[in-house]
CSV table of C-alpha atoms in Angstrom, one decimal:
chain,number,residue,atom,x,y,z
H,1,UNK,CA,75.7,118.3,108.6
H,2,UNK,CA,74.1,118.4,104.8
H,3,UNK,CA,75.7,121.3,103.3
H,4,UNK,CA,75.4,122.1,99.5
H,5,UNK,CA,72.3,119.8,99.0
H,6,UNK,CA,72.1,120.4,95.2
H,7,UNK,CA,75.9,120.2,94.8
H,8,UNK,CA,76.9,118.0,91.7
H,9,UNK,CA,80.4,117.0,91.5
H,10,UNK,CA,79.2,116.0,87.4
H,11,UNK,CA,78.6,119.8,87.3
H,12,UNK,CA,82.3,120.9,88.1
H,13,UNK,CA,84.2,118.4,85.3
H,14,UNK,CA,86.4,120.5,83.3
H,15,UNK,CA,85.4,121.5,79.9
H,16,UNK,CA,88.8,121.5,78.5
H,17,UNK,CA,89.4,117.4,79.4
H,18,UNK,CA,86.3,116.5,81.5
H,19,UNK,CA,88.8,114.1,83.7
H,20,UNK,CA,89.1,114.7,87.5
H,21,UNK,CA,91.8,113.1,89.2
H,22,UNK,CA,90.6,110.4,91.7
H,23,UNK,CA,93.4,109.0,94.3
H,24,UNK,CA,92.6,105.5,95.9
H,25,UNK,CA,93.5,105.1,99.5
H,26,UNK,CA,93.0,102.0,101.8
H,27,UNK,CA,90.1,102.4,104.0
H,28,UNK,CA,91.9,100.1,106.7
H,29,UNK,CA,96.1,100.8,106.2
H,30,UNK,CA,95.8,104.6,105.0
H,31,UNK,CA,98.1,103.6,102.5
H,32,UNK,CA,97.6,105.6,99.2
H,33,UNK,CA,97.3,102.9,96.1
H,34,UNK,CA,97.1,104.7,93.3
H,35,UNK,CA,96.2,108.0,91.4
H,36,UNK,CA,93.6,107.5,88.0
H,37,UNK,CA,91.2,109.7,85.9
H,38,UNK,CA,87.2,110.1,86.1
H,39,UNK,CA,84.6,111.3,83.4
H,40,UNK,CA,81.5,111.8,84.9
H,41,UNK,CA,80.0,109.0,83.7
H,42,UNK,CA,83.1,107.1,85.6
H,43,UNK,CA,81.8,109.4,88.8
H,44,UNK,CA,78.4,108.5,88.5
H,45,UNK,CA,78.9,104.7,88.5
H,46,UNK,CA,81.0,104.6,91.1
H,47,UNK,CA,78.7,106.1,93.6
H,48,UNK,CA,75.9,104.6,92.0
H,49,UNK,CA,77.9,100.9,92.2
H,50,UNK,CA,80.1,101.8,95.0
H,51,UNK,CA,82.9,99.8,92.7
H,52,UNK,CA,85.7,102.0,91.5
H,53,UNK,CA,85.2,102.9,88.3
H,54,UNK,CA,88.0,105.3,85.9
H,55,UNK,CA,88.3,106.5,82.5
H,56,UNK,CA,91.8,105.5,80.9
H,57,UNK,CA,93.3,107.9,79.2
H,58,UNK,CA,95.2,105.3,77.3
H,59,UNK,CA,92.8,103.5,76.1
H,60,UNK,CA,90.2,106.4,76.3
H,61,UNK,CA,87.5,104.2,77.7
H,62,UNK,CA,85.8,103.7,80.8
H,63,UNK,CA,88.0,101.4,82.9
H,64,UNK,CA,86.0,99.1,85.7
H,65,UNK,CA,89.0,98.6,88.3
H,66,UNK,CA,89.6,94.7,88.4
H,67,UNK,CA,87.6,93.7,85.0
H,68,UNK,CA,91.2,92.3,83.7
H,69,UNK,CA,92.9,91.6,86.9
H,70,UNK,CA,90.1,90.8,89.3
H,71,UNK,CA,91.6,94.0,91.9
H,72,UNK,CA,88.6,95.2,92.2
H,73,UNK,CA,87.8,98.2,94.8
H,74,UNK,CA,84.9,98.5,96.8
H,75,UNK,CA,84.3,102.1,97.8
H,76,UNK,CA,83.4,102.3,101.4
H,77,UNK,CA,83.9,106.2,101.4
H,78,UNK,CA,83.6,109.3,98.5
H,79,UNK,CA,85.1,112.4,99.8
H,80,UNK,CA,85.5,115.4,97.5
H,81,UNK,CA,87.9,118.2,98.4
H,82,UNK,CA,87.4,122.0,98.8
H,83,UNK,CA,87.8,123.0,95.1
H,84,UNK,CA,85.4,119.9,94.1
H,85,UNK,CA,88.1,119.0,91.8
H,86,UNK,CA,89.8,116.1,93.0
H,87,UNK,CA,87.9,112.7,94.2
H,88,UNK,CA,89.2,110.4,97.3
H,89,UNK,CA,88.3,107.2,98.1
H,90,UNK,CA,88.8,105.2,100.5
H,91,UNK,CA,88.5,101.7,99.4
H,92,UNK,CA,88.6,97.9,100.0
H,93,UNK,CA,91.4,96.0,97.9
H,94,UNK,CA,91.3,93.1,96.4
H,95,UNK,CA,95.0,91.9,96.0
H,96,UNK,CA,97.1,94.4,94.5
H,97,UNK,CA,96.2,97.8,93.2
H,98,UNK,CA,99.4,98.4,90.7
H,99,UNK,CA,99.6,96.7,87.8
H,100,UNK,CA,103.2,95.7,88.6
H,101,UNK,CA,101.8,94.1,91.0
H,102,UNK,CA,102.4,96.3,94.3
H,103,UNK,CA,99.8,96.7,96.8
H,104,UNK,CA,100.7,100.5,95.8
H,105,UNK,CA,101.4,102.4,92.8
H,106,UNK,CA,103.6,104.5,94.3
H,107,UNK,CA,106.1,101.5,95.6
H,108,UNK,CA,109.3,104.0,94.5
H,109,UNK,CA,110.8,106.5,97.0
H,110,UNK,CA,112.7,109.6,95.0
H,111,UNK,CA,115.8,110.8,98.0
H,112,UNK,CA,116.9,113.9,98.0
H,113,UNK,CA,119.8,113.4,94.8
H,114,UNK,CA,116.7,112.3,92.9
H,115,UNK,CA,117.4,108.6,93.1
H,116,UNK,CA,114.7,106.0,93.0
H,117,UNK,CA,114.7,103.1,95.0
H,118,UNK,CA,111.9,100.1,95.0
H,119,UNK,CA,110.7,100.8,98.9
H,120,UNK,CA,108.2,97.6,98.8
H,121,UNK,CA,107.7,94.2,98.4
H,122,UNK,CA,106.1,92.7,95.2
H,123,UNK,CA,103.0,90.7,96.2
H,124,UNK,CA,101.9,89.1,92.7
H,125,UNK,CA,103.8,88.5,89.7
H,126,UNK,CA,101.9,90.2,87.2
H,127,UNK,CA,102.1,87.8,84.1
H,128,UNK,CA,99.9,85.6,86.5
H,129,UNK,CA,97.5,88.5,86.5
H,130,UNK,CA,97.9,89.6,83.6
H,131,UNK,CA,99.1,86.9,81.1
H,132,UNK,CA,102.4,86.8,79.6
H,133,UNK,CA,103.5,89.5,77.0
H,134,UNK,CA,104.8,88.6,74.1
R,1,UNK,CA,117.4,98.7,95.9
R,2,UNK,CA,118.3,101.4,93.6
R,3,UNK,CA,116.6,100.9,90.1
R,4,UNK,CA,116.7,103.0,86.8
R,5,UNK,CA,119.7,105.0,88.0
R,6,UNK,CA,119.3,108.0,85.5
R,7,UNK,CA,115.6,107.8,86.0
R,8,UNK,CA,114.4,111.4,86.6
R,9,UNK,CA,110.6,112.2,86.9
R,10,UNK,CA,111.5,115.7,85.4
R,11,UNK,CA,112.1,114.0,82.0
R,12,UNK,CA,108.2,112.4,82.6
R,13,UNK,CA,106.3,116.1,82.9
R,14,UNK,CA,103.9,116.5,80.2
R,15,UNK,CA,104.6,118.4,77.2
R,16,UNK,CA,101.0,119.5,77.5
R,17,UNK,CA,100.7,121.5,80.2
R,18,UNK,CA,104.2,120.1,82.0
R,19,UNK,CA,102.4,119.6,84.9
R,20,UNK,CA,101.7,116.5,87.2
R,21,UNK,CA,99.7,115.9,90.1
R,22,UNK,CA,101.2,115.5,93.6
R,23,UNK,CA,98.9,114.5,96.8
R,24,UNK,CA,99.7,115.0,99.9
R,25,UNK,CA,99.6,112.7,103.1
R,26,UNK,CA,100.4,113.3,106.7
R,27,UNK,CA,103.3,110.8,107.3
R,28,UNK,CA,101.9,110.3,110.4
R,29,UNK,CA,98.1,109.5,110.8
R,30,UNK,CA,98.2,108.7,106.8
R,31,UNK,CA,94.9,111.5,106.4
R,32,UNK,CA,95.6,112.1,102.4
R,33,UNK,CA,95.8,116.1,102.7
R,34,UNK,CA,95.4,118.0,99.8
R,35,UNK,CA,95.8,117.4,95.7
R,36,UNK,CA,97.4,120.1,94.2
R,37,UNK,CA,100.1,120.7,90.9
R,38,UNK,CA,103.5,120.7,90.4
R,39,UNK,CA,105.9,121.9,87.3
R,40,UNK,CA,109.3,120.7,87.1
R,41,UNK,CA,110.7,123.8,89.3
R,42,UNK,CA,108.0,123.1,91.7
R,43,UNK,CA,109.4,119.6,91.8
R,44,UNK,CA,112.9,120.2,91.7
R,45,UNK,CA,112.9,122.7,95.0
R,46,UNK,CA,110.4,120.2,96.7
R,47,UNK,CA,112.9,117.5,96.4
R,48,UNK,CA,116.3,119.9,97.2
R,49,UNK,CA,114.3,121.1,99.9
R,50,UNK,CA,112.1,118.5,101.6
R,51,UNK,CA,109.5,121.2,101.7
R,52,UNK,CA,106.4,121.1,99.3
R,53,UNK,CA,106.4,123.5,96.3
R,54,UNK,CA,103.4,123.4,93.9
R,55,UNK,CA,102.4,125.1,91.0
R,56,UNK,CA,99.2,127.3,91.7
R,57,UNK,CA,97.3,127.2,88.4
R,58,UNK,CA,95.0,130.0,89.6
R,59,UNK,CA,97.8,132.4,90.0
R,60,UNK,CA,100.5,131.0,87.6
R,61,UNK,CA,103.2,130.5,89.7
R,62,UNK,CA,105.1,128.7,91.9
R,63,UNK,CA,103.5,128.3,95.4
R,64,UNK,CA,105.4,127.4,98.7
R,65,UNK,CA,103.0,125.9,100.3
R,66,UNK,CA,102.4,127.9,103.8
R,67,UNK,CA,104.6,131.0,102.4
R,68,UNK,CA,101.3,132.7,103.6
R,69,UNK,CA,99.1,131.0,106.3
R,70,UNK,CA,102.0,129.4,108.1
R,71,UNK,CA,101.0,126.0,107.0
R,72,UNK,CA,104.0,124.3,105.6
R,73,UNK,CA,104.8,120.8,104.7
R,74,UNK,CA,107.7,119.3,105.6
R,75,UNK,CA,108.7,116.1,103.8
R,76,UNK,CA,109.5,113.2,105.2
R,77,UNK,CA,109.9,111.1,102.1
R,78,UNK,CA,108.6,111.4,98.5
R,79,UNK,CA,107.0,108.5,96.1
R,80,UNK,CA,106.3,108.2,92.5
R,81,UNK,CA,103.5,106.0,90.9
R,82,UNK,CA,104.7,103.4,88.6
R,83,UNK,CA,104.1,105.4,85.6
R,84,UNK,CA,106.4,107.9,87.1
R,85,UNK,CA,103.5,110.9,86.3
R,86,UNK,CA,101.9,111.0,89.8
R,87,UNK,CA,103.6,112.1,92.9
R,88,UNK,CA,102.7,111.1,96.7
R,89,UNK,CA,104.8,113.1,99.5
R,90,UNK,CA,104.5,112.5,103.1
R,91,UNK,CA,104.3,115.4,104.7
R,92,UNK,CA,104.9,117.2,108.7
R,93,UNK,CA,101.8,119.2,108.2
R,94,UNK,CA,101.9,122.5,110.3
R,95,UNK,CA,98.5,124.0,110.9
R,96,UNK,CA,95.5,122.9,108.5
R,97,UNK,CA,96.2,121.5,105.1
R,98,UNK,CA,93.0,123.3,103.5
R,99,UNK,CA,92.6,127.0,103.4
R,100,UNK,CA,89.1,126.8,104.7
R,101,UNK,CA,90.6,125.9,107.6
R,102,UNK,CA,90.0,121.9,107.8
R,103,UNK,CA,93.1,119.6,108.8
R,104,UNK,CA,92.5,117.8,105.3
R,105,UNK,CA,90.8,119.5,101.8
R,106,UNK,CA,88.6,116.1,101.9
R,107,UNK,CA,86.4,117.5,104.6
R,108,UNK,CA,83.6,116.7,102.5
R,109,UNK,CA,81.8,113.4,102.1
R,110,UNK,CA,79.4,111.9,99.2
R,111,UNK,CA,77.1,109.3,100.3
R,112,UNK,CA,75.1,107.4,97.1
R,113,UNK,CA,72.7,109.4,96.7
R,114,UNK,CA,75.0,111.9,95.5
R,115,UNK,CA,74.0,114.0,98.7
R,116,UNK,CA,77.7,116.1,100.5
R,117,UNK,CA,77.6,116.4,104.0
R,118,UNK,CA,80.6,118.2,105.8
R,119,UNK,CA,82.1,115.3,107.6
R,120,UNK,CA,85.4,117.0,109.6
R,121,UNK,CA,85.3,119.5,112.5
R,122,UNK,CA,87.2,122.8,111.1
R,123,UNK,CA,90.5,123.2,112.7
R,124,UNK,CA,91.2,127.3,112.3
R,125,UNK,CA,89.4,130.2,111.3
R,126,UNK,CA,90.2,130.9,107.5
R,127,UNK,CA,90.0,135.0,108.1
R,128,UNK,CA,92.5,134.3,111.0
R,129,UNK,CA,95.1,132.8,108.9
R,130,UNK,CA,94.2,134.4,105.4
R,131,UNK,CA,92.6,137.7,106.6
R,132,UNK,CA,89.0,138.8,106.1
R,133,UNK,CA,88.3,139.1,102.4
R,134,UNK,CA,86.6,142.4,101.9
């Protein structure tokens, strides 16, 4: 069913920040990577590319997922939700999605005293992704 | 392993607009349910509670998720992201997630053409959980 057919997510960005949160799942485990930021230029070439493409906040530039670490995503699905305010996709993975090198961002559980714990394994060192710091 | 003892996300909201996102996944089949807000206090009884609070930035206030369809979300065990600024629960869902009445607020799918097509069956009638709007 085609429903909406001029809908434009580009159309709904916020003014205030024009950044739309985008969460990354694994199109095979479920397993949530991680959680980033879109412009609509970010948007557009993802769908256009079917690459994952964000806009970092921190370095306030468009950020092509796996141009430094080779983890690159290939989007096998775009979903929007009911708001059109918030992007999912469901992705392929190459290696590991975090930059600490967990296949998930979100590799710390919080318990119910508001402890953390690491709940995964590591599966790359990232100074051999990422070079050394100094 | 317990890491960063004193670690509390709390300290981590923004000074902004002190709020962070939290997505929501069914523990169970891993469907990523809904994207929605949290303040500290919204955070702080989600955690002391194990059921999801969010900050509704339409109404500006704290929102118990299901406080009026029904639909709660008990949680069966809450993540951070490695920034410690993006929160993943996994959630018992009751009911439907979305309050148009799909399991998931993802119901909708983009293919590359930019083009939406509904791509979920609706679970429940919105007007029978939410009432007719007049």
């Amino acid at each position: 069913m085609t429903d909406q057919p001029n809908f434009q997510l580009g159309q709904d960005f916020p003014g205030t920040t024009g950044l739309l949160p985008a969460i990354a799942q694994d199109h095979q485990s479920g397993r949530v990577l991680m959680m980033a930021w879109m412009d609509e230029t970010a948007w557009k070439e993802t769908i256009e590319t079917q690459r994952a493409v964000y806009f970092s906040r921190s370095r306030g530039k468009l950020w092509r997922k796996g141009e430094t670490s080779g983890h690159q995503q290939i989007v096998k699905e775009a979903r929007i939700d009911c708001d059109a305010d918030t992007i999912l996709l469901l992705v392929e993975q190459t290696g590991a999605a975090c930059h600490e090198g967990y296949e998930s961002c979100f590799f710390r559980a919080i318990d119910n005293n508001f402890e953390t714990r690491i709940a995964d394994p590591r599966l790359v060192d990232p100074e051999s992704v990422y070079g050394k710091k100094s």
